Coordinates of C-alpha atoms and ligand atoms in Angstrom, one line a residue:
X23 CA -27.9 26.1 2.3
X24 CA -27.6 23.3 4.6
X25 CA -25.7 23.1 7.9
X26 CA -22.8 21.2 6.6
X27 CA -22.5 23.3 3.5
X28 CA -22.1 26.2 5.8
X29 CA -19.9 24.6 8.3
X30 CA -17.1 22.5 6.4
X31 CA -14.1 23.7 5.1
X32 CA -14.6 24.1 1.5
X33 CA -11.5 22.2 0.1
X34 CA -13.5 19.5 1.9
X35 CA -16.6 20.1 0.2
X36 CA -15.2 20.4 -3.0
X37 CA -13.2 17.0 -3.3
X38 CA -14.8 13.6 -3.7
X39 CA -15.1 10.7 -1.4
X40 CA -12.5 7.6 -2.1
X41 CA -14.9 5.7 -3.7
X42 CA -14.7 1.9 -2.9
X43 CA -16.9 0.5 -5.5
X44 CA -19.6 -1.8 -4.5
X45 CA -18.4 -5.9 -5.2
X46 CA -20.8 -8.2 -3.9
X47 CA -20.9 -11.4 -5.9
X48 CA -17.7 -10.2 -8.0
X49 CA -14.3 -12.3 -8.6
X50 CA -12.4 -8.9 -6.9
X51 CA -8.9 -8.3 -8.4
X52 CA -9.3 -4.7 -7.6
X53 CA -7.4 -4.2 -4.2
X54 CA -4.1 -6.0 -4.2
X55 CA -5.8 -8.6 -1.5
X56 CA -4.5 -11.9 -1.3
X57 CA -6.8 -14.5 -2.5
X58 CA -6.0 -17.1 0.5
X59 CA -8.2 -17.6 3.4
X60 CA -7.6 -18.8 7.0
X61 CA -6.7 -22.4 6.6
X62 CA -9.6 -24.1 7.9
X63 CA -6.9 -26.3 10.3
X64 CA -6.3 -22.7 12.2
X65 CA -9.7 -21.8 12.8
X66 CA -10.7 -23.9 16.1
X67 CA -7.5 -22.7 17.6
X68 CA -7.6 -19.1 16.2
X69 CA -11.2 -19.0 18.2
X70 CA -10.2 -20.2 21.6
X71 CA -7.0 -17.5 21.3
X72 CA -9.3 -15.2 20.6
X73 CA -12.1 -16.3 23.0
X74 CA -9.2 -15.2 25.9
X75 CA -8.9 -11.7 24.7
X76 CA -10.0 -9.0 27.6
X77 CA -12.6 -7.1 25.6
X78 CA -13.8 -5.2 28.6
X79 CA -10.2 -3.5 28.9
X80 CA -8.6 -1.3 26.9
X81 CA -6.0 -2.8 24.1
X82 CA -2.5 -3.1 25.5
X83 CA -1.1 0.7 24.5
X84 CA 2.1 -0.1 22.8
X85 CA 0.8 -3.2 21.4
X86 CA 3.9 -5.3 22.9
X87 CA 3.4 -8.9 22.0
X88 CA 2.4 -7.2 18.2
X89 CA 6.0 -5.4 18.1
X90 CA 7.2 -9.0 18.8
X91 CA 5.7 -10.3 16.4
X92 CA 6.2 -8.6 13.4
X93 CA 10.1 -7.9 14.3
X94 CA 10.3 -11.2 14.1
X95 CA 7.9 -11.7 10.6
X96 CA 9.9 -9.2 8.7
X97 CA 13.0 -10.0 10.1
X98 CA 13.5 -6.0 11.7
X99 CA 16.4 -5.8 13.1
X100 CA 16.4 -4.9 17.1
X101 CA 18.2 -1.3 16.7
X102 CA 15.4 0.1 15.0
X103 CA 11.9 1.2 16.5
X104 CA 8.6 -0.1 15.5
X105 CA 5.7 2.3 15.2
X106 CA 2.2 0.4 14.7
X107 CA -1.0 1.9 12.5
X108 CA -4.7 1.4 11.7
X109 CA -3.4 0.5 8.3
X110 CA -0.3 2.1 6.7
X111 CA -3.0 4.8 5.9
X112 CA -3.2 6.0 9.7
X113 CA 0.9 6.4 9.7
X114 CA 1.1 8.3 6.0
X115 CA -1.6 10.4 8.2
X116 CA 0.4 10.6 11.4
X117 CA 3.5 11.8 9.6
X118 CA 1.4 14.6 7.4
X119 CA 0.1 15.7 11.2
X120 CA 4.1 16.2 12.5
X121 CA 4.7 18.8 9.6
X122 CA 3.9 22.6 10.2
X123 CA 1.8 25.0 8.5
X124 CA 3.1 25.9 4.9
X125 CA 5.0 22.2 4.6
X126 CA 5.1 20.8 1.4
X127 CA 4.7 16.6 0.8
X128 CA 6.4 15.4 -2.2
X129 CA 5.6 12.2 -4.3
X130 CA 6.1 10.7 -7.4
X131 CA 3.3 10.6 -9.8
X132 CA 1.5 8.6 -11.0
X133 CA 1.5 6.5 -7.1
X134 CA -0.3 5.9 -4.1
X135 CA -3.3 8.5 -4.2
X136 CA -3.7 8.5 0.0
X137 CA 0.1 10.8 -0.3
X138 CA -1.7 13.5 -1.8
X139 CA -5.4 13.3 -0.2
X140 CA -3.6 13.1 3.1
X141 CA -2.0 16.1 2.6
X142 CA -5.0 18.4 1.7
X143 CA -7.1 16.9 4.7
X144 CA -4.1 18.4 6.6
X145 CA -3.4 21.6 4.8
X146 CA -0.6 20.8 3.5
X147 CA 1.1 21.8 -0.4
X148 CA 1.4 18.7 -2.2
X149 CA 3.8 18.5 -4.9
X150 CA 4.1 15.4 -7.5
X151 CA 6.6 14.9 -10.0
X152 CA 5.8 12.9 -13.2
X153 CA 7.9 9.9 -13.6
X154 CA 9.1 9.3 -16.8
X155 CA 7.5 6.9 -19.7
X156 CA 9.2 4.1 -18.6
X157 CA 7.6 5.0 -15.2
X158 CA 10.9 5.3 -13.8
X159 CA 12.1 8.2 -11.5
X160 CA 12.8 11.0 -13.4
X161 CA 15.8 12.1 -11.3
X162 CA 16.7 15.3 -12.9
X163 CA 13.1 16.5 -12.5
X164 CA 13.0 15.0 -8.7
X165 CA 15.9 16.7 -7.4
X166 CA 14.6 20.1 -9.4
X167 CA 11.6 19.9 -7.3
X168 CA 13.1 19.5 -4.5
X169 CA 15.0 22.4 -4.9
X170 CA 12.2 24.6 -5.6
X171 CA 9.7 23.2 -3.1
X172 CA 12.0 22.3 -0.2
X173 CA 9.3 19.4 1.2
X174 CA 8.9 18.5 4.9
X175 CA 8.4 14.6 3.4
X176 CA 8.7 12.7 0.6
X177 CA 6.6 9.5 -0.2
X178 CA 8.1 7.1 -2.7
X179 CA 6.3 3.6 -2.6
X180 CA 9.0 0.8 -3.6
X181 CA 7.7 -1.2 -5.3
X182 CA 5.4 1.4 -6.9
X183 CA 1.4 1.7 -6.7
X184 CA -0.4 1.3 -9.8
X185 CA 2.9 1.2 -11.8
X186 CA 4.2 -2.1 -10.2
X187 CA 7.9 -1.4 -10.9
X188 CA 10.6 -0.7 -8.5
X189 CA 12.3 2.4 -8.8
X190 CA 16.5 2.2 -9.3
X191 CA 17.7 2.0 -6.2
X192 CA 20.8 4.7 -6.9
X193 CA 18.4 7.2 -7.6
X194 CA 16.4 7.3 -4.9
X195 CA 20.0 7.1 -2.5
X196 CA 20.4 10.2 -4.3
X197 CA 16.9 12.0 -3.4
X198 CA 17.7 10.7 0.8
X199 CA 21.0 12.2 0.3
X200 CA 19.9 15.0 -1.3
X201 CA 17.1 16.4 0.8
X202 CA 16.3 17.5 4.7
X203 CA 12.9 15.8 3.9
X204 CA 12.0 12.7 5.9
X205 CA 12.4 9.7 2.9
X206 CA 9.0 7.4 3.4
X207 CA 10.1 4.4 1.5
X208 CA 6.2 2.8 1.6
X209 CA 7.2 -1.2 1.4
X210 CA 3.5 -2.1 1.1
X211 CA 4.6 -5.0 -1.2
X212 CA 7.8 -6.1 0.3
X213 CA 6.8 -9.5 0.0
X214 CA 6.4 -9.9 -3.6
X215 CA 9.6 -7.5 -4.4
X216 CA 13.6 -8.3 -4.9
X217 CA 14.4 -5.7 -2.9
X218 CA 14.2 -3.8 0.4
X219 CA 15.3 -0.8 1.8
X220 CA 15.3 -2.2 5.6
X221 CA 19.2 -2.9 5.6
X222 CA 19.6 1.3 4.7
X223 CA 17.9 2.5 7.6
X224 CA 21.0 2.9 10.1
X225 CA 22.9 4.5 7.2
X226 CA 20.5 7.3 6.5
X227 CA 19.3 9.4 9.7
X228 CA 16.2 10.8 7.3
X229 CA 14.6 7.4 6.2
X230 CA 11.9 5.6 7.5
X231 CA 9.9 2.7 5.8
X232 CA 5.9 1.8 5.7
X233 CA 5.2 -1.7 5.7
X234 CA 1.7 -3.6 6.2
X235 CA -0.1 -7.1 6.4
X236 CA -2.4 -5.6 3.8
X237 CA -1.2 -7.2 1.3
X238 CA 0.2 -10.4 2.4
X239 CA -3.0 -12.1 3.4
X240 CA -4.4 -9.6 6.6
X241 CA -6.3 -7.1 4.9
X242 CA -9.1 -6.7 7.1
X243 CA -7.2 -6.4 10.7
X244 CA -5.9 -3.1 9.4
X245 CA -2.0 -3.0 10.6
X246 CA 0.6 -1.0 9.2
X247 CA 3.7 -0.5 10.8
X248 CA 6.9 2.5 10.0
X249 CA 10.0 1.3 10.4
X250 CA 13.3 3.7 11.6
X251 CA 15.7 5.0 13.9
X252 CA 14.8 4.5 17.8
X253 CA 14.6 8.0 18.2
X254 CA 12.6 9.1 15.1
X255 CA 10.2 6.7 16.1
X256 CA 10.1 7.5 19.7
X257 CA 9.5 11.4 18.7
X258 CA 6.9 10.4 16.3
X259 CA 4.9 8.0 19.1
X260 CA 3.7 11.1 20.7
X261 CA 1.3 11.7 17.6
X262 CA -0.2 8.6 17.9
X263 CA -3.7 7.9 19.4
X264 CA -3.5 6.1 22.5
X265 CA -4.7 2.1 21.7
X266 CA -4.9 3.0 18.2
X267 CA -4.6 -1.1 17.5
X268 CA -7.6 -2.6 18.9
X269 CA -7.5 -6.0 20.9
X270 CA -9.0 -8.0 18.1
X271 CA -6.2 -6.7 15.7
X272 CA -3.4 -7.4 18.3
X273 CA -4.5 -11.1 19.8
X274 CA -5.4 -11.9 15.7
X275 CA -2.4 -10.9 14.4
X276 CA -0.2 -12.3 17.4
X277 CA -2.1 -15.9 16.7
X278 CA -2.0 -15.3 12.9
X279 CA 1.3 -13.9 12.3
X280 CA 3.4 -17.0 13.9
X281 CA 2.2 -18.8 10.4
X282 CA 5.4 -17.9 8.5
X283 CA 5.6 -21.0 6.5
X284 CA 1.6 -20.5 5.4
X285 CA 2.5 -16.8 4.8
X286 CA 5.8 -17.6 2.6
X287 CA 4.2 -19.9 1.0
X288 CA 1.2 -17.7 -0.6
X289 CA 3.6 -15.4 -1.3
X290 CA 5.6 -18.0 -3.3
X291 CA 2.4 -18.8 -4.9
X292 CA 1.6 -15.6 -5.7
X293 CA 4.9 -15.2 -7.4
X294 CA 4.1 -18.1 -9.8
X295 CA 0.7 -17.0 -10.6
X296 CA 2.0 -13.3 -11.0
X297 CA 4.4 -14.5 -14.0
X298 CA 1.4 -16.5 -15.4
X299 CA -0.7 -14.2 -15.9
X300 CA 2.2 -11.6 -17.3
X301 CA 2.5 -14.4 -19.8
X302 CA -1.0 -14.9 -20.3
X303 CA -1.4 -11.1 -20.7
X304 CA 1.7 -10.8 -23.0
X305 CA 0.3 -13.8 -25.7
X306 CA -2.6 -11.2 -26.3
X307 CA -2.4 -9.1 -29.2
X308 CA -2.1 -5.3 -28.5
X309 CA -1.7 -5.4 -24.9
X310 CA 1.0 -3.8 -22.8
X311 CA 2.4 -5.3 -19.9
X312 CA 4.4 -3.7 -17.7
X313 CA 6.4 -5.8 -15.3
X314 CA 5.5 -6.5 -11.6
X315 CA 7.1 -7.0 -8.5
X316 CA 4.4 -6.1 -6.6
X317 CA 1.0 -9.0 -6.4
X318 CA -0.9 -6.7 -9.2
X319 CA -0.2 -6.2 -13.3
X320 CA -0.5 -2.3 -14.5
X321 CA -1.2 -3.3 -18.3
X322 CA -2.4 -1.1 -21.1
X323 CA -5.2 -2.2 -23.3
X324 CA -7.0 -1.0 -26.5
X325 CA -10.6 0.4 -25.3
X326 CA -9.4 -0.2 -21.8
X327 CA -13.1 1.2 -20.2
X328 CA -14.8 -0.9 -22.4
X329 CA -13.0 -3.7 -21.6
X330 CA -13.0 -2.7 -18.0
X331 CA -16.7 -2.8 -18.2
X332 CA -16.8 -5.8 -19.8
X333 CA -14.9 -7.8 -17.1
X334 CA -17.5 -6.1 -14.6
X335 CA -20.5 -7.2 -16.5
X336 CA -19.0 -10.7 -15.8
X337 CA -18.7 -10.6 -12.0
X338 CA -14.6 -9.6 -12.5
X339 CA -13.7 -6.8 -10.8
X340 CA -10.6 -5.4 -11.6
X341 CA -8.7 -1.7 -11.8
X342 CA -9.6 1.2 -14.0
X343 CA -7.2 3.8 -14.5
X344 CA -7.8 5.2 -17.7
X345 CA -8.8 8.1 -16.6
X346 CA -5.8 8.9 -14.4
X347 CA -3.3 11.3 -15.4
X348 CA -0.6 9.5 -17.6
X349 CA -2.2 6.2 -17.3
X350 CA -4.0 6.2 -20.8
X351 CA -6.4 3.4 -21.1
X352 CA -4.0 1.6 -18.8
X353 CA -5.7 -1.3 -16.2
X354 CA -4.4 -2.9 -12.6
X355 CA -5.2 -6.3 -12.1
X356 CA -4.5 -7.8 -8.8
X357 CA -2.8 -11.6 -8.7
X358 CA -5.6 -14.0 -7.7
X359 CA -5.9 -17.7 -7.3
X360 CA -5.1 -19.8 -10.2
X361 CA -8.6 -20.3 -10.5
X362 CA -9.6 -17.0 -10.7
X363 CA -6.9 -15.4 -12.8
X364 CA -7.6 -18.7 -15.7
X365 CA -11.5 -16.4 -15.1
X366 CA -9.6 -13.3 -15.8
X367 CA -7.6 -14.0 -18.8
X368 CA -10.4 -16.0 -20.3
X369 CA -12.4 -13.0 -20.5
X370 CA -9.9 -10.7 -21.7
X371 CA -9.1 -13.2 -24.6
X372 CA -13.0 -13.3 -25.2
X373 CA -13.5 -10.0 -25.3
X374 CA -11.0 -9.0 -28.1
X375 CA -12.0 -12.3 -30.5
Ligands
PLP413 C1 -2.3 -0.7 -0.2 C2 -1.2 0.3 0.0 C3 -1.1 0.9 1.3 C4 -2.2 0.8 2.3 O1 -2.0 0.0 3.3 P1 -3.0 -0.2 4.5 O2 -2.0 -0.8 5.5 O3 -4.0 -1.2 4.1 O4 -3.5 1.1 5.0 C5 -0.1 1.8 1.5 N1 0.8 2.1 0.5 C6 0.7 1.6 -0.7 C7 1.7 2.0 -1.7 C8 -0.3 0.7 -1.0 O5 -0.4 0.2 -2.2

């Protein structure tokens, strides 16, 4: 037997690595990233920001100027505290890591798979509950579970990963009024949704929110930020690694961030293309569509790994989740540029002629 073999933990031996397939060369509509680049206008003046940044210190440790900024990019209001992340990722981690021995996490299913991989790296019982087929929260069940399991925290993204809906809002003010858990609300696609839960934070003492720039245009700085009471977030601060944003995260999002007009504005886009691709999906025969308000389309096609396949064989890189539980031969395509969604559809269409 090998060293490692004999030395890891065997529930880490036995799982398999997130597997981030390999797409060099391929149109990617896989990971909910926005197709816009820097605007080439930016660039000389990103540079010289950039070229000012102390790299021979450490980052600033609360990541001031950053707090700043995104306050004032997602409109947070002042009462609440700010609590920054290496990616949303690092804060779903950071709350696992304040629960004790024997806690339980609860999440919907099917959603975001980090809730329940972050709880085993931790130790922690992880409990789903199925949502129902309309992939709507299945209340009765929810609140059952709750019951029985008594979690530490429950993660409900809003709008919902891969499903794309969001959940009625009643029902999940009844799971935050109906549980000592801490309520994650995980806003990863505020930006393309109708609604927020932001405004509810000062009325429930048990709700924070995860937002990020991951899927509004900054994928690769890696920033995710939980939103929530002062003192929640003050507590929760201590778990934190010190200078967990680096300096080239901060000065790039402090520089990149003040675009609110460019960032609107891609969202707006994205909107538009989102609803033409739902219609382009919808005018194929024996397709589901299920509807969006997130920047991806959960859709449910005959053959779906063959068609899956198909797109990949042709540079497009898209979703499979056919082989997840309750998401029978169902696919997620992220919103792209015009150009590269008219790529998409003309695939699909091709492939089922
Ligand atoms: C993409 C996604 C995240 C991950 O965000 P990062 O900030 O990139 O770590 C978190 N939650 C949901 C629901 C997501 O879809």
């Amino acid at each position: 037997m090998s060293f490692i073999n004999n030395w890891l933990r065997s529930d880490i031996q036995a799982i398999s690595a997130y597997h981030v397939p390999a797409s060099d060369d391929m149109v990617k509509l896989d990971a909910m990233e926005s197709p816009f680049p820097l605007p080439d206008a930016l660039i000389g003046q990103y540079l010289a920001y950039l070229a000012e940044a102390n790299l021979n210190r450490y980052p600033n440790p609360g990541a001031d100027e950053l707090q700043q900024t995104l306050r004032e990019l997602m409109n947070i209001p002042a009462e609440f505290g700010v609590l920054l992340g290496n990616g949303s990722d690092e804060l779903i981690q950071l709350l696992a890591l304040a629960c004790e021995t024997g806690d339980t996490i609860l999440s919907i299913e099917p959603s975001f798979v980090m809730y329940g991989m972050i709880a085993k790296f931790t130790r922690l019982n992880y409990q789903g509950v199925n949502l129902n087929d309309d992939f709507e929260i299945d209340l009765s069940a929810t609140l059952s579970a709750i019951e029985t399991h008594n979690p530490k925290l429950i993660f409900i993204a809003y709008p919902n990963n891969p499903t794309g809906n969001a959940f009625d809002r009643s029902a999940i003010e009844v799971i935050i009024t109906s549980t000592n858990a801490m309520v994650v609300l995980d806003e990863a696609y505020y930006a393309y949704a109708e609604d927020s839960f932001l405004g509810d934070i000062a009325q429930y003492p048990n709700l924070v929110l995860l937002r990020t720039v991951s899927k509004i245009g900054f994928a690769g700085l890696r920033l995710g930020l939980l939103i929530g009471s002062k003192g929640t977030v003050a507590e929760l601060d201590k778990l934190r690694l010190p200078y967990n944003i680096n300096t080239l995260t901060q000065v790039s999002a402090n520089f990149l961030l003040q675009e609110k007009d460019e960032i609107d504005k891609n969202a707006k886009a994205i909107l538009v293309e989102r609803a033409n691709l739902s219609s382009a999906l919808k005018a194929i025969d024996g397709l589901i569509i299920y509807p969006s308000q997130a920047n991806f389309i959960l859709f449910k096609a005959p053959s779906a790994n063959a068609l899956f396949d198909y797109l990949k064989d042709n540079k497009v890189l898209i979703k499979n989740l056919s082989s997840a539980p309750n998401l029978d031969n169902c696919l997620r395509v992220t919103v792209g540029s015009a150009e590269e969604n008219t790529l998409f559809i003309k695939l699909v269409k091709a492939y089922y002629d």
